[in-house]
Coordinates of N, CA, C and O in Angstrom, one line a residue:
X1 N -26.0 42.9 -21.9 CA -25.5 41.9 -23.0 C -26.7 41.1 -23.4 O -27.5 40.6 -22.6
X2 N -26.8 40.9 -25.0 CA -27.5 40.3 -25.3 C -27.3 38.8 -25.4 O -26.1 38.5 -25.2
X3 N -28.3 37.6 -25.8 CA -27.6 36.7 -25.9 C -26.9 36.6 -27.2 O -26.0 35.8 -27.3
X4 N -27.3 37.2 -28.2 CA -26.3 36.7 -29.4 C -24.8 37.3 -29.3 O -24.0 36.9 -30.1
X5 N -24.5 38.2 -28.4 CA -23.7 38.5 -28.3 C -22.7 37.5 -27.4 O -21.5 37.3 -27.6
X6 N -23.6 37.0 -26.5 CA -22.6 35.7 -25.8 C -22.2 35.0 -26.9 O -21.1 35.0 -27.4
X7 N -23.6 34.2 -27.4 CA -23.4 33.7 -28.3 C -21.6 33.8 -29.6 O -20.9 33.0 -30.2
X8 N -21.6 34.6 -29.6 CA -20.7 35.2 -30.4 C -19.4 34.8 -29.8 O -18.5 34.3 -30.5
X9 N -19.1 35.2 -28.3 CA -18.2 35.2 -28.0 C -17.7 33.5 -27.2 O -16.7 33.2 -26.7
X10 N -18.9 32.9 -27.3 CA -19.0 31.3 -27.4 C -18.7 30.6 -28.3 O -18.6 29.4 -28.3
X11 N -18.6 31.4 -29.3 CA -18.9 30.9 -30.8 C -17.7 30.9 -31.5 O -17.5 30.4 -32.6
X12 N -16.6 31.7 -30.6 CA -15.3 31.8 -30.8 C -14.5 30.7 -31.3 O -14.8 29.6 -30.7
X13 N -13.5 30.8 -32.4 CA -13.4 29.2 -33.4 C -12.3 28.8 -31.7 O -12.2 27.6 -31.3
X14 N -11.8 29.8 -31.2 CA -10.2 29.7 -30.4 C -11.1 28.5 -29.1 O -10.7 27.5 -28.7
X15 N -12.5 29.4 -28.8 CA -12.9 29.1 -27.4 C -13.6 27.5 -27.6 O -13.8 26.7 -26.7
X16 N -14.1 27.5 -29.4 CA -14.0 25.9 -29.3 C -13.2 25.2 -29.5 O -13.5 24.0 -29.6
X17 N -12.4 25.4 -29.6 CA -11.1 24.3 -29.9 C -10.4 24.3 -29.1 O -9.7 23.3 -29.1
X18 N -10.2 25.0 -28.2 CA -9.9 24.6 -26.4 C -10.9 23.6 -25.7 O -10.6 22.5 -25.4
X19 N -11.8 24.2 -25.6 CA -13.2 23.2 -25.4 C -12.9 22.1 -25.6 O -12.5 21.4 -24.7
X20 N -13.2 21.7 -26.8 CA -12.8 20.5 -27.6 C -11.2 19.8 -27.1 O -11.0 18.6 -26.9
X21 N -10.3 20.5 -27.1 CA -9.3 20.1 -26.3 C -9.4 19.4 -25.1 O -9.3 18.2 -25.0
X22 N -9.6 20.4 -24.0 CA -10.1 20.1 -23.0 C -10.8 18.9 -22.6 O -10.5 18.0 -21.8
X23 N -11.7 18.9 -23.3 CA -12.7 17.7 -23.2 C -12.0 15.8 -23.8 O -12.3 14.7 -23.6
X24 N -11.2 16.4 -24.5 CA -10.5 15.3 -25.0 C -9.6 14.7 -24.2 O -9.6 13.5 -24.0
X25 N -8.6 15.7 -23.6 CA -7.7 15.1 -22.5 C -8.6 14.9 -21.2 O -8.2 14.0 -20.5
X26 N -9.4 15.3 -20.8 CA -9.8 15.0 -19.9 C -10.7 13.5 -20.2 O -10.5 12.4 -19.6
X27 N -11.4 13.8 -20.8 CA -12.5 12.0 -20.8 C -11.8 11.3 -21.9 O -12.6 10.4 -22.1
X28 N -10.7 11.2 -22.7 CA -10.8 10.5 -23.8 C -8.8 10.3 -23.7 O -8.2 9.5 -24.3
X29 N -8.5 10.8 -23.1 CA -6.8 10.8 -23.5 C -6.4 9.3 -22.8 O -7.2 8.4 -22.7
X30 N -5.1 9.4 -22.4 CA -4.5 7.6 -21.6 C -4.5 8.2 -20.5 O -4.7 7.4 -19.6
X31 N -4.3 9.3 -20.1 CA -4.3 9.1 -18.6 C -5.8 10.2 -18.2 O -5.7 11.1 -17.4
X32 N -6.6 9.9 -18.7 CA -8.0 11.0 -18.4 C -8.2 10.5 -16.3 O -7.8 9.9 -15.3
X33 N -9.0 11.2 -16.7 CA -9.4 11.8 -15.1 C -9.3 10.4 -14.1 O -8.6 10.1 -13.1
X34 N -11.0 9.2 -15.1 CA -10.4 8.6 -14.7 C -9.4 7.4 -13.8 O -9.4 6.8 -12.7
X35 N -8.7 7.4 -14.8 CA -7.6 6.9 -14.9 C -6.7 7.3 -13.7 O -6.4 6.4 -12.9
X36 N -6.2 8.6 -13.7 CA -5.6 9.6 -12.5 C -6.4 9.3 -11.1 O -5.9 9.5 -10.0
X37 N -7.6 8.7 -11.2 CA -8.3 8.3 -9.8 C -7.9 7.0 -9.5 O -7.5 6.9 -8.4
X38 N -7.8 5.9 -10.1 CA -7.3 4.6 -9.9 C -5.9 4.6 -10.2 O -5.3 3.7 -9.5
X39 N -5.3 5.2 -10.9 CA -3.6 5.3 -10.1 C -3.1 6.0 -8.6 O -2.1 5.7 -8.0
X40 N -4.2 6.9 -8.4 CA -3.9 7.5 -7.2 C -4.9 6.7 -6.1 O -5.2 7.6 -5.2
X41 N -5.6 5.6 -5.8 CA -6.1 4.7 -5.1 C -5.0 4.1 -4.9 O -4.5 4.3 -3.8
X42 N -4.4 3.1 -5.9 CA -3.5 2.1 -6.1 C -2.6 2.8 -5.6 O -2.0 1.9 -5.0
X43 N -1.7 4.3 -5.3 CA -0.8 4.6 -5.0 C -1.3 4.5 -3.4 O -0.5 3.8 -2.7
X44 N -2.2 4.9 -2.8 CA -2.4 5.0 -1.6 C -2.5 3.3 -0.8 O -2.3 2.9 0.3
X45 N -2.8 2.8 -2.0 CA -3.0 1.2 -1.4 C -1.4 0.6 -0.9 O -1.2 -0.3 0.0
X46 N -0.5 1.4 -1.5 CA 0.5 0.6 -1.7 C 1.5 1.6 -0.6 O 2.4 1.0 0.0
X47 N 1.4 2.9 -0.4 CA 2.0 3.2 0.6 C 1.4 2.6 1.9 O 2.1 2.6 2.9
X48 N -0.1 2.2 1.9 CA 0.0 1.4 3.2 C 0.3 0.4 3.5 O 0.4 0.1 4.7
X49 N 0.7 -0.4 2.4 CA 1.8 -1.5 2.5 C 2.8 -1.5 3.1 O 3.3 -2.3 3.9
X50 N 3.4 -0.2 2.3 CA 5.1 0.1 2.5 C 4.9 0.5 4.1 O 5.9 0.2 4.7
X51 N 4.0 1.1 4.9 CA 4.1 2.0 5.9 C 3.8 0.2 7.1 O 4.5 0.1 8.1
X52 N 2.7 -0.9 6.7 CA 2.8 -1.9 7.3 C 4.5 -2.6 7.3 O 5.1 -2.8 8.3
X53 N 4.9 -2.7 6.3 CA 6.0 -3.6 6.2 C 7.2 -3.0 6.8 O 8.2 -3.6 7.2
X54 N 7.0 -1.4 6.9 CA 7.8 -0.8 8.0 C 8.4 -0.7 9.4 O 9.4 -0.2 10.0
X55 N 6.7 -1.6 9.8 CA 6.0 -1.7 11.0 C 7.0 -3.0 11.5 O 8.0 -3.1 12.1
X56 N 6.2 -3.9 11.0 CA 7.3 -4.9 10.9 C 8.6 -5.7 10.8 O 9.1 -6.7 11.3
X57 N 8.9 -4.5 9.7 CA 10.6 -5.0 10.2 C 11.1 -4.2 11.5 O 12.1 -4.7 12.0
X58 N 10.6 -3.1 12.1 CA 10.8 -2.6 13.4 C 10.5 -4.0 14.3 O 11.4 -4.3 15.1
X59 N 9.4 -4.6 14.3 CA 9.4 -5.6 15.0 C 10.0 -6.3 15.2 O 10.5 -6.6 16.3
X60 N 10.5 -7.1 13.9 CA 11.4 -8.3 14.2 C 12.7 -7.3 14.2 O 13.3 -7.6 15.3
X61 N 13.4 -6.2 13.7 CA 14.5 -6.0 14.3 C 14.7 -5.8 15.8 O 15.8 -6.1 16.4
X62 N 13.3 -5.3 16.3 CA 13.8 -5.6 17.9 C 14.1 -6.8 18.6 O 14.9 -7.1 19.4
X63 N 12.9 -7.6 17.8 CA 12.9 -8.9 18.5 C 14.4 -9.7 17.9 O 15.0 -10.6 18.5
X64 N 14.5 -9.3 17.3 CA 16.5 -10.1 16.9 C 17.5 -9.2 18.2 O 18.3 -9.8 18.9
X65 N 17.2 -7.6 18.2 CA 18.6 -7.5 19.2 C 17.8 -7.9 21.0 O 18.5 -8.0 22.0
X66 N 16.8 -8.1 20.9 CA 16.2 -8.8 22.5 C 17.0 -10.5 21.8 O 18.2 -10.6 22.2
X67 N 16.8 -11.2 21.3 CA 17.3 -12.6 21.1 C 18.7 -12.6 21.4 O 19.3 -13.3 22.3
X68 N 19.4 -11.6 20.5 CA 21.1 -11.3 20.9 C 21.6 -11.2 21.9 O 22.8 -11.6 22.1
X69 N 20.8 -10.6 22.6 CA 21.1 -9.9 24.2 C 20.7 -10.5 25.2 O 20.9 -10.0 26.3
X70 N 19.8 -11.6 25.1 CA 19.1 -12.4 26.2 C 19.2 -13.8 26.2 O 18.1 -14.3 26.1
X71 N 20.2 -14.5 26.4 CA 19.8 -16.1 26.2 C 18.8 -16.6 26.4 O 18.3 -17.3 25.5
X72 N 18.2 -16.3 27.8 CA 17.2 -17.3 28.0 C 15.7 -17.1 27.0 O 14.8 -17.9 26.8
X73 N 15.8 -15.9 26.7 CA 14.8 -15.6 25.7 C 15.0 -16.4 24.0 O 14.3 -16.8 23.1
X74 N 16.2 -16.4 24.2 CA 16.6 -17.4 22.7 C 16.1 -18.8 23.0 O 15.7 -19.6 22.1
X75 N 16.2 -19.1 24.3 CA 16.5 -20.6 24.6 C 14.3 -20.8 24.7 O 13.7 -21.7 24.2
X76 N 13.8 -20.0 25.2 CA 12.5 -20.1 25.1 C 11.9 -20.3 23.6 O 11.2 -21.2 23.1
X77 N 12.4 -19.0 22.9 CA 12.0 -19.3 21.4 C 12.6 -20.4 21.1 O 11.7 -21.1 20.7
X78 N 14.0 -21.2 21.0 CA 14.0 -22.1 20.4 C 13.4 -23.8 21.0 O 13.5 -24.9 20.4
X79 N 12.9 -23.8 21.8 CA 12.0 -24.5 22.3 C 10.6 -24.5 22.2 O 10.0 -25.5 22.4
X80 N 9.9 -23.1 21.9 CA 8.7 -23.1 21.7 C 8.2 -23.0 20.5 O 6.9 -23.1 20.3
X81 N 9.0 -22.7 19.6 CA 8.4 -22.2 18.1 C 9.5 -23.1 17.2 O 9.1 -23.1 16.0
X82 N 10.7 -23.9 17.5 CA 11.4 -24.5 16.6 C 11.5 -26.1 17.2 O 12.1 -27.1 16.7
X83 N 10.9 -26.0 18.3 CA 10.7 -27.5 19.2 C 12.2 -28.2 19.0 O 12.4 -29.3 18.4
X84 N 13.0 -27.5 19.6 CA 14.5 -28.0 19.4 C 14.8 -28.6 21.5 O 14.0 -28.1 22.3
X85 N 15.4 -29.2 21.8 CA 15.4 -29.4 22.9 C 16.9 -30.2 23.1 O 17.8 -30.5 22.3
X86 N 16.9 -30.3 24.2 CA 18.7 -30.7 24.8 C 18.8 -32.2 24.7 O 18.0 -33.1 24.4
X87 N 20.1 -32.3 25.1 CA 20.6 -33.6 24.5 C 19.7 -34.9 25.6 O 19.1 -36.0 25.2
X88 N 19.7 -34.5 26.9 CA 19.0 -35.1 27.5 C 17.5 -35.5 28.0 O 17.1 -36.2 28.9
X89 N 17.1 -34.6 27.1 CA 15.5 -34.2 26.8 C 14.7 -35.3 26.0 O 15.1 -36.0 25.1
X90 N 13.4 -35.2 26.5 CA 12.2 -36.1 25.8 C 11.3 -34.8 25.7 O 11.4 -33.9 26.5
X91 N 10.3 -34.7 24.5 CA 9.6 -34.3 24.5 C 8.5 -34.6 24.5 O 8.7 -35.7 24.0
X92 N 7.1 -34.6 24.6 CA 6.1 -35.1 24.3 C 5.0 -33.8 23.8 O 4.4 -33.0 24.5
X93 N 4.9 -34.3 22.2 CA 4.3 -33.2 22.0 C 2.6 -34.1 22.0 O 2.5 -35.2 21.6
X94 N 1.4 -33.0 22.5 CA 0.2 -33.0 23.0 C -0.6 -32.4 21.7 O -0.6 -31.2 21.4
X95 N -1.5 -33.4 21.0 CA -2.1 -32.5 19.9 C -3.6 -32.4 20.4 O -4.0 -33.5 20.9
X96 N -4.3 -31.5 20.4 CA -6.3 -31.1 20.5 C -6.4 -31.7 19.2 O -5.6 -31.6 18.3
X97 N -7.8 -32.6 19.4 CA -8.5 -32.6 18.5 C -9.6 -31.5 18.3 O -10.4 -31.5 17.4

C-alpha cells in the first residue's frame, strides 16, 4: 500500500465526519470525557458517605436496643452524657483548666 492510497481512504468525506463527530462529543459536548470523570469521583465520594452513615446508624441502632434492655446502662448514660441525677443527689461538676 502506498501512502496516497491511505491517504485516500483517510480522506474519506464518511471517515471525516465521524472523526469530527467523535472529537466533538468527546472534548467539546456537556457531558465530554471530562466531565464523566468528575461526576464519577463525586459519585464515589458520595457512596462513601452513604456506606459511613450506614456504619453509623448500625451503631446507634445497637446502642438504642443495649439502652432498652439494660437499665443500668441507661442510668450510666443518663448521668454521664446528660448530667441528670436523682432527687437526692448533689453534683459537683470539676472543670481542667
Amino acid at each position: 500500500m502506498s501512502f496516497k492510497s491511505i491517504l485516500k481512504k483517510i480522506a474519506n468525506k464518511y471517515i471525516i465526519a465521524t472523526l469530527i463527530f467523535a472529537a466533538i462529543i468527546i472534548f467539546f459536548d456537556q457531558y465530554n470525557i471530562f466531565e464523566q470523570g468528575k461526576s464519577y469521583r463525586k459519585l464515589r465520594k458520595v457512596k462513601k458517605q452513604v456506606e459511613y452513615y450506614d456504619r453509623e446508624i448500625e451503631k446507634q441502632e445497637e446502642t438504642l436496643r443495649d439502652l432498652k434492655s439494660d437499665s443500668a446502662l441507661l442510668e450510666k448514660v443518663a448521668r454521664e452524657q446528660h448530667m441528670m441525677k436523682r432527687d437526692n443527689e448533689v453534683i459537683y461538676i470539676l472543670e481542667k483548666k
